[in-house]
Coordinates of N, CA, C and O in Angstrom, one line a residue:
M22 N 23.8 87.5 -25.2 CA 24.1 87.8 -24.1 C 23.3 87.0 -23.1 O 22.1 86.7 -22.9
A23 N 23.8 86.6 -21.9 CA 22.9 85.7 -20.8 C 21.7 86.3 -19.9 O 22.4 87.5 -19.9
T24 N 21.0 86.5 -19.8 CA 20.2 87.1 -19.0 C 19.3 86.6 -17.5 O 19.2 85.6 -17.9
A25 N 19.2 87.0 -16.4 CA 19.4 86.5 -15.1 C 17.6 86.2 -15.6 O 16.5 87.1 -15.9
E26 N 17.0 85.3 -14.7 CA 15.5 85.0 -14.8 C 15.1 85.9 -13.9 O 15.5 85.5 -12.5
N27 N 14.0 85.9 -14.3 CA 12.8 86.6 -13.0 C 12.3 85.6 -11.6 O 11.8 85.0 -12.2
K28 N 12.5 86.3 -11.0 CA 12.4 85.2 -9.7 C 11.0 85.3 -9.1 O 10.3 84.5 -8.4
T29 N 10.2 86.2 -9.4 CA 9.2 86.3 -9.0 C 8.1 86.2 -9.7 O 7.9 86.6 -11.5
K30 N 7.8 85.0 -10.0 CA 7.3 84.2 -11.1 C 4.9 83.9 -10.1 O 4.9 83.3 -9.5
E31 N 4.5 83.7 -11.3 CA 3.1 82.9 -10.8 C 3.0 81.9 -10.7 O 3.9 81.1 -11.2
N32 N 2.8 81.8 -9.3 CA 2.8 80.1 -9.2 C 1.1 79.2 -8.2 O 0.3 80.4 -8.4
D33 N 1.1 78.5 -7.3 CA -0.4 77.7 -7.4 C -0.3 78.3 -6.1 O -1.4 77.2 -5.3
G34 N 0.0 79.0 -5.3 CA 0.5 79.5 -3.8 C -1.1 79.5 -3.0 O -1.8 79.9 -4.0
D35 N -1.1 79.4 -2.6 CA -2.8 79.7 -1.7 C -3.1 81.0 -1.4 O -2.6 81.1 -0.7
V36 N -3.5 82.0 -2.2 CA -3.9 83.2 -1.2 C -4.5 83.8 0.1 O -3.9 84.4 0.7
T37 N -5.6 82.8 0.1 CA -6.2 83.2 1.4 C -5.6 82.8 2.4 O -5.2 83.1 3.5
A38 N -4.3 81.4 2.4 CA -3.4 81.0 3.5 C -3.0 81.9 3.5 O -2.1 82.2 4.8
F39 N -2.0 82.9 2.5 CA -1.1 83.1 2.5 C -1.5 84.5 3.4 O -0.8 84.9 4.5
I40 N -2.8 85.2 3.7 CA -3.5 86.4 4.2 C -3.2 85.8 5.3 O -3.0 87.0 6.3
D41 N -3.6 84.5 5.3 CA -4.6 84.3 7.2 C -3.1 83.6 7.8 O -3.0 84.5 9.1
A42 N -1.9 83.8 7.3 CA -0.6 83.6 7.7 C -0.1 84.8 8.2 O 1.1 85.5 9.1
V43 N -0.4 86.8 7.6 CA 0.3 87.2 8.2 C -0.2 87.7 9.5 O -1.0 87.6 9.7
E44 N 1.3 87.9 10.6 CA 1.2 87.7 11.3 C 0.2 89.0 12.5 O -0.5 88.7 13.1
H45 N 0.5 90.7 11.5 CA 0.4 91.5 12.2 C -1.7 91.1 11.8 O -1.8 91.8 10.9
E46 N -2.3 91.4 13.0 CA -3.8 91.5 12.5 C -4.6 92.6 12.2 O -4.8 92.5 10.6
G47 N -3.9 94.0 12.0 CA -4.2 94.7 11.1 C -3.6 94.8 9.7 O -4.7 95.6 9.2
R48 N -2.6 94.3 9.4 CA -2.3 94.1 8.1 C -2.6 92.9 7.6 O -3.5 93.2 6.7
R49 N -2.9 92.3 8.5 CA -4.0 90.8 7.5 C -5.4 91.3 7.1 O -6.2 91.0 6.4
Q50 N -5.9 91.9 7.9 CA -7.0 92.5 7.9 C -7.2 93.5 6.8 O -7.8 93.6 5.8
D51 N -6.2 94.5 6.4 CA -5.9 95.3 5.7 C -5.9 94.4 3.7 O -6.0 94.7 3.1
A52 N -4.9 93.6 4.0 CA -5.0 92.2 3.4 C -6.6 92.0 2.4 O -6.7 92.1 1.7
V53 N -7.6 91.2 3.2 CA -8.9 91.1 2.8 C -9.2 91.9 2.5 O -9.9 91.8 1.7
E54 N -9.3 93.2 2.7 CA -10.1 94.4 1.9 C -9.5 95.0 0.6 O -9.5 94.9 -0.1
L55 N -8.2 94.9 0.6 CA -7.2 95.1 -0.5 C -7.8 93.5 -1.4 O -7.8 94.3 -2.4
L56 N -7.8 92.3 -0.9 CA -8.1 91.7 -1.7 C -9.1 91.9 -2.3 O -9.1 91.7 -3.9
E57 N -10.2 91.9 -1.8 CA -11.9 92.7 -2.3 C -11.8 93.7 -3.1 O -12.1 93.4 -4.2
M58 N -11.0 94.8 -2.6 CA -11.0 95.6 -3.5 C -10.6 95.4 -4.9 O -10.6 95.8 -6.5
F59 N -9.4 94.9 -5.1 CA -8.4 94.4 -6.1 C -9.4 93.6 -7.7 O -9.4 93.7 -8.1
K60 N -10.2 92.3 -6.9 CA -10.7 91.3 -7.5 C -12.1 92.7 -8.4 O -11.8 92.7 -9.5
E61 N -12.8 93.6 -7.4 CA -13.6 93.8 -7.6 C -13.4 95.5 -8.7 O -13.6 94.9 -10.1
I62 N -11.7 95.8 -9.0 CA -12.0 96.3 -10.4 C -10.8 96.3 -11.3 O -11.5 96.6 -12.2
T63 N -10.1 95.3 -11.1 CA -9.4 94.7 -12.1 C -10.5 93.5 -12.8 O -10.3 93.0 -14.1
G64 N -11.2 92.9 -12.5 CA -11.6 91.7 -12.7 C -11.0 90.3 -12.9 O -11.2 90.0 -13.5
E65 N -9.9 90.5 -12.1 CA -8.7 88.8 -12.3 C -9.0 88.1 -10.8 O -9.0 89.5 -10.0
E66 N -8.8 86.9 -10.9 CA -8.1 86.3 -9.7 C -7.2 87.0 -9.1 O -6.7 87.1 -10.4
P67 N -7.2 86.6 -8.1 CA -6.0 86.9 -7.4 C -4.7 85.4 -7.8 O -5.1 84.5 -7.7
K68 N -3.7 85.8 -7.9 CA -2.5 84.3 -8.0 C -1.8 84.9 -7.2 O -1.2 86.2 -6.8
M69 N -0.5 83.7 -6.7 CA 0.6 84.6 -5.8 C 1.5 84.6 -7.2 O 1.5 84.0 -7.7
W70 N 2.3 85.8 -6.7 CA 3.7 85.7 -7.5 C 5.0 86.1 -6.1 O 4.7 86.5 -5.7
G71 N 5.7 85.0 -7.1 CA 6.4 84.7 -5.9 C 5.9 84.4 -4.3 O 4.6 83.6 -4.3
E72 N 6.3 84.5 -3.3 CA 6.4 84.2 -2.2 C 5.4 84.9 -1.4 O 4.7 85.0 -0.6
S73 N 5.4 86.5 -2.0 CA 4.5 87.2 -0.6 C 3.6 88.0 -1.9 O 3.0 89.4 -1.1
I74 N 3.9 88.3 -2.7 CA 3.2 89.1 -3.7 C 1.7 88.7 -4.2 O 1.6 87.7 -4.5
I75 N 0.5 89.0 -3.9 CA -0.7 88.9 -4.5 C -0.8 89.4 -5.9 O -1.3 91.3 -5.5
G76 N -1.4 89.2 -6.7 CA -1.0 89.9 -8.1 C -2.1 89.5 -9.0 O -3.1 88.5 -8.8
F77 N -2.9 90.3 -9.8 CA -4.4 90.5 -10.5 C -3.6 90.7 -12.4 O -3.1 92.1 -12.5
G78 N -4.4 89.5 -12.9 CA -3.4 89.6 -14.3 C -1.7 89.4 -14.6 O -1.4 89.2 -13.8
S79 N -1.3 89.9 -15.2 CA -0.3 89.4 -15.9 C 0.1 90.4 -17.4 O -0.9 90.0 -17.9
Y80 N 1.3 90.7 -17.4 CA 1.4 90.9 -18.8 C 3.4 90.5 -19.4 O 4.2 90.1 -18.1
H81 N 3.4 90.9 -20.1 CA 4.4 90.0 -20.4 C 5.7 91.7 -21.2 O 4.9 92.6 -21.5
Y82 N 6.9 91.8 -20.5 CA 7.2 93.0 -21.0 C 8.9 92.4 -21.7 O 9.0 91.4 -21.1
K83 N 8.9 93.6 -21.9 CA 10.5 93.3 -23.0 C 11.1 94.8 -22.2 O 10.6 95.7 -23.8
Y84 N 12.0 95.2 -22.0 CA 13.1 96.0 -21.8 C 14.0 96.3 -23.5 O 14.8 95.4 -24.2
D85 N 14.6 97.4 -23.4 CA 15.2 98.2 -24.7 C 16.9 96.9 -25.0 O 17.4 96.6 -25.3
S86 N 17.4 96.7 -23.6 CA 18.2 95.4 -22.8 C 18.6 94.7 -23.2 O 19.2 94.2 -23.3
G87 N 17.2 93.9 -24.3 CA 16.7 92.6 -24.0 C 16.4 91.6 -23.5 O 16.1 90.7 -22.8
R88 N 15.8 92.7 -21.3 CA 15.6 91.8 -20.3 C 14.2 91.6 -20.9 O 13.7 92.5 -21.4
E89 N 13.4 90.3 -20.5 CA 11.9 90.1 -20.5 C 11.6 89.6 -19.9 O 12.3 88.9 -19.3
G90 N 10.3 89.5 -19.7 CA 9.8 88.5 -18.6 C 8.4 89.0 -18.8 O 7.4 89.6 -19.5
D91 N 7.5 88.1 -17.5 CA 6.5 88.4 -17.7 C 5.8 88.6 -15.5 O 6.8 88.3 -15.4
M92 N 5.2 89.5 -15.0 CA 4.9 89.9 -14.2 C 3.4 90.2 -14.0 O 2.7 91.1 -14.7
C93 N 2.8 90.6 -12.8 CA 1.8 90.3 -12.5 C 0.9 92.2 -13.1 O 2.0 92.4 -12.6
R94 N -0.3 92.6 -13.6 CA -0.5 93.7 -13.7 C -0.2 94.9 -12.8 O 0.1 96.0 -13.2
S95 N -1.1 94.3 -11.9 CA -1.3 95.1 -10.4 C -1.7 93.9 -9.2 O -1.7 92.8 -9.4
G96 N -1.5 94.8 -8.3 CA -1.0 93.4 -7.2 C -0.6 94.4 -5.5 O -0.4 95.4 -5.4
F97 N -0.6 93.8 -4.9 CA -0.4 93.9 -3.2 C 0.8 92.7 -2.4 O 0.4 91.9 -2.9
S98 N 1.0 93.5 -1.4 CA 1.8 92.0 -0.1 C 1.7 93.6 0.8 O 2.3 94.6 0.7
P99 N 1.8 92.6 1.7 CA 1.3 93.0 3.2 C 2.7 92.4 3.5 O 2.6 91.0 4.1
R100 N 3.7 93.6 3.6 CA 5.1 93.4 4.3 C 4.6 93.6 5.6 O 4.0 94.6 6.5
K101 N 6.0 93.2 6.2 CA 6.0 93.7 7.7 C 6.3 95.4 8.2 O 5.1 95.8 9.3
Q102 N 6.7 96.2 7.7 CA 6.5 97.2 7.7 C 5.4 98.6 6.7 O 5.0 99.3 7.4
N103 N 4.7 97.8 6.1 CA 4.0 98.7 5.3 C 3.5 97.8 4.2 O 3.8 96.3 3.9
L104 N 2.3 97.9 3.7 CA 1.7 97.3 2.4 C 2.0 97.9 1.2 O 2.4 99.2 1.0
S105 N 2.6 97.0 0.4 CA 3.5 97.5 -0.8 C 2.1 98.0 -2.4 O 1.7 96.2 -2.1
L106 N 2.0 98.3 -2.5 CA 1.0 98.5 -3.7 C 1.2 98.4 -4.5 O 1.9 99.7 -5.2
Y107 N 1.2 97.3 -6.0 CA 1.9 97.6 -6.9 C 0.5 98.5 -8.5 O 0.0 97.6 -9.2
V108 N 0.8 99.1 -8.4 CA -0.2 100.3 -8.9 C 0.4 101.8 -9.9 O -0.8 102.4 -10.5
L109 N 1.7 101.6 -10.0 CA 1.7 102.2 -10.4 C 3.0 101.9 -11.4 O 4.1 102.7 -12.4
S110 N 3.0 100.9 -12.1 CA 3.7 100.5 -13.1 C 3.3 101.6 -14.6 O 4.4 102.0 -15.1
C111 N 2.3 101.5 -15.0 CA 2.4 102.9 -16.4 C 2.0 104.2 -15.6 O 2.1 105.1 -16.5
T112 N 0.9 104.4 -14.5 CA 0.8 105.7 -14.6 C 2.4 106.8 -13.8 O 1.9 107.9 -14.4
S113 N 3.2 105.9 -13.5 CA 4.4 106.7 -14.3 C 5.0 107.3 -15.6 O 5.7 108.0 -15.8
E114 N 4.4 106.9 -16.4 CA 4.8 106.9 -17.8 C 4.4 108.6 -17.9 O 3.6 109.0 -17.6
Q115 N 5.5 109.3 -19.2 CA 4.7 111.0 -18.8 C 3.3 110.9 -19.5 O 3.0 112.4 -18.6
E116 N 2.5 110.6 -20.6 CA 1.8 110.8 -20.4 C 0.7 110.3 -19.2 O -0.8 111.0 -19.2
N117 N 0.9 110.2 -18.2 CA 0.0 110.2 -17.3 C -0.1 110.4 -16.1 O -0.4 110.5 -14.5
K118 N 1.1 111.1 -16.1 CA 1.9 111.9 -15.0 C 1.2 113.0 -14.1 O 1.1 112.9 -12.7
A119 N 0.1 113.8 -14.4 CA -0.5 115.0 -14.4 C -1.5 114.3 -13.2 O -1.5 114.2 -12.2
K120 N -2.6 113.0 -14.2 CA -3.0 112.4 -13.3 C -2.9 111.8 -12.4 O -3.3 111.2 -11.1
Q121 N -1.7 110.7 -12.3 CA -1.2 110.2 -11.0 C -1.0 111.3 -9.9 O -1.0 111.0 -9.2
T122 N 0.3 112.1 -10.2 CA 0.0 113.3 -9.3 C -0.8 113.6 -8.4 O -1.0 113.8 -7.1
E123 N -1.9 114.4 -9.3 CA -3.5 114.1 -8.6 C -3.9 113.5 -7.7 O -4.0 114.2 -6.5
L124 N -3.5 112.3 -8.1 CA -4.2 111.2 -6.6 C -3.2 111.4 -6.1 O -4.0 110.8 -4.8
L125 N -2.6 110.9 -6.4 CA -1.2 110.8 -5.0 C -1.6 112.1 -4.1 O -0.8 111.9 -3.0
E126 N -1.7 113.3 -4.6 CA -1.4 114.3 -4.0 C -2.8 113.6 -3.1 O -3.0 114.4 -1.4
R127 N -3.9 113.6 -3.3 CA -4.9 113.2 -2.5 C -5.2 112.0 -1.7 O -6.5 111.5 -0.7
L128 N -4.3 110.8 -2.1 CA -4.4 109.7 -1.1 C -4.2 110.2 0.0 O -5.1 109.3 0.6
G129 N -2.7 110.5 0.3 CA -3.2 110.4 2.3 C -0.9 110.2 2.3 O -0.8 110.0 1.2
P130 N -1.2 110.0 3.4 CA 0.8 109.4 3.7 C 1.1 108.4 3.0 O 0.5 107.1 3.0
H131 N 2.1 108.0 2.5 CA 2.5 107.2 1.3 C 4.2 107.5 0.9 O 3.9 108.5 1.3
K132 N 5.0 106.3 0.8 CA 5.8 106.8 0.2 C 6.1 105.7 -1.6 O 4.6 105.3 -1.3
R133 N 6.5 106.6 -2.2 CA 6.6 105.9 -2.9 C 8.2 105.3 -4.0 O 8.8 106.2 -4.2
G134 N 8.0 104.0 -4.9 CA 9.2 103.7 -5.2 C 8.7 104.3 -6.9 O 7.7 104.3 -7.2
S135 N 9.1 103.0 -8.1 CA 9.4 103.5 -9.4 C 7.8 102.6 -10.1 O 7.2 103.3 -11.0
A136 N 7.5 101.4 -9.3 CA 6.1 101.2 -9.6 C 5.0 101.1 -8.3 O 4.3 100.4 -8.7
C137 N 5.8 100.8 -7.5 CA 5.5 100.7 -6.2 C 5.2 101.9 -5.5 O 5.8 102.6 -4.9
L138 N 3.0 101.0 -4.6 CA 3.4 102.2 -3.6 C 3.4 101.9 -2.3 O 3.2 101.1 -2.4
Y139 N 3.7 102.6 -0.9 CA 4.1 102.2 0.4 C 3.0 102.4 1.4 O 3.4 104.1 1.3
V140 N 1.9 102.0 2.0 CA 1.1 102.4 2.8 C 1.6 102.3 3.9 O 1.4 100.5 3.9
T141 N 1.2 102.7 5.2 CA 1.6 102.0 6.1 C 0.0 101.2 6.9 O 0.2 100.4 7.5
R142 N -1.1 101.6 6.4 CA -2.3 101.6 6.8 C -3.4 102.3 6.3 O -3.5 103.1 5.5
L143 N -4.7 101.0 5.8 CA -5.5 101.9 4.9 C -6.5 102.7 5.9 O -6.7 103.9 4.8
D144 N -6.5 102.6 6.8 CA -7.6 103.6 7.8 C -6.5 105.3 7.7 O -7.3 105.8 8.0
R145 N -5.9 105.5 7.4 CA -4.3 106.5 6.6 C -4.9 106.7 5.5 O -4.1 108.1 5.5
I146 N -5.2 106.3 5.0 CA -5.2 106.8 3.3 C -7.1 107.1 2.6 O -7.9 106.4 3.7
D147 N -6.8 107.4 1.4 CA -8.8 107.9 1.0 C -8.6 106.2 0.5 O -7.7 106.4 -0.9
R148 N -9.5 106.2 1.1 CA -10.1 104.6 0.2 C -10.5 104.8 -1.7 O -10.0 103.8 -2.4
N149 N -11.1 105.7 -1.3 CA -11.7 106.2 -2.7 C -11.0 106.3 -3.3 O -10.8 106.2 -5.0
V150 N -9.7 107.3 -3.2 CA -8.7 108.0 -4.2 C -7.7 106.7 -4.3 O -7.1 106.4 -5.7
L151 N -7.7 105.8 -3.1 CA -7.1 104.4 -3.8 C -7.4 103.5 -5.3 O -6.6 103.0 -6.0
A152 N -8.9 103.5 -4.5 CA -9.7 103.0 -6.2 C -9.3 103.2 -7.2 O -9.6 102.9 -8.3
E153 N -9.2 104.8 -7.2 CA -9.4 105.7 -8.3 C -7.8 105.1 -9.1 O -8.1 104.8 -10.5
L154 N -7.6 105.2 -8.8 CA -5.5 104.9 -8.6 C -5.3 103.4 -9.0 O -5.1 103.0 -10.4
I155 N -6.0 102.4 -8.5 CA -5.9 101.2 -8.6 C -6.5 101.4 -10.8 O -6.1 100.8 -11.6
A156 N -7.7 101.6 -10.3 CA -8.7 101.6 -12.1 C -7.7 102.7 -12.9 O -7.6 102.1 -14.6
F157 N -7.0 103.7 -13.0 CA -6.3 104.4 -13.6 C -5.3 103.5 -14.2 O -4.7 103.5 -15.3
D158 N -4.8 103.0 -13.0 CA -3.1 102.3 -13.5 C -3.9 100.9 -14.5 O -3.2 100.7 -15.1
K159 N -4.9 100.5 -13.7 CA -5.4 98.9 -15.1 C -5.9 99.3 -16.2 O -5.0 99.2 -17.4
E160 N -6.6 100.7 -16.6 CA -6.1 101.4 -17.7 C -5.2 101.7 -18.7 O -5.2 101.1 -19.8
A161 N -4.4 101.9 -18.1 CA -3.2 102.0 -18.8 C -2.3 101.5 -19.1 O -1.8 101.4 -19.9
M162 N -2.5 100.4 -18.1 CA -1.9 98.5 -18.5 C -2.5 98.4 -20.0 O -1.5 97.7 -20.0
D163 N -4.1 98.4 -19.6 CA -4.3 97.7 -20.7 C -4.5 98.7 -21.9 O -3.5 97.3 -23.2
K164 N -4.0 99.6 -22.1 CA -3.3 100.1 -23.8 C -2.4 99.6 -23.6 O -2.1 100.0 -25.1
K165 N -1.1 100.0 -22.7 CA 0.5 99.7 -23.2 C 0.3 98.4 -23.4 O 1.5 97.6 -24.1
Y166 N -0.1 97.6 -22.9 CA -0.1 95.8 -22.7 C -1.4 95.2 -23.1 O -1.9 94.4 -21.9
P167 N -2.0 95.5 -24.7 CA -3.4 94.8 -24.5 C -3.7 93.0 -24.9 O -2.3 92.7 -24.7

């Protein structure tokens, strides 16, 4: 069975230059704040993943279908419409749902995907709760992918 190659890969892109090139000033300032928050909580140095994701750490996954690849353990992307926060990778698993729900209820306005959280601006959410969510997801990822 042929498998598609993951397009989002770690690369040697310059994280600072990427953030400096973000057009929207507020989004750029939020990205600088997120960069420091993720570095402090994860203990990892930032790396570019693909063209627009700033990732912290990495893990190798393999699905039941046989598809496998590598991805950042957590990270973010300052997109045009919102900040995409990759902090729900393991918190969406059954044993973590109650804690995740409690954190998301306290976070403030957001939307979510399967492993992604979308917020428009950091000043609209509770940053302390976001820090808890990042740390909680890191702990869950560390258990699942030691």
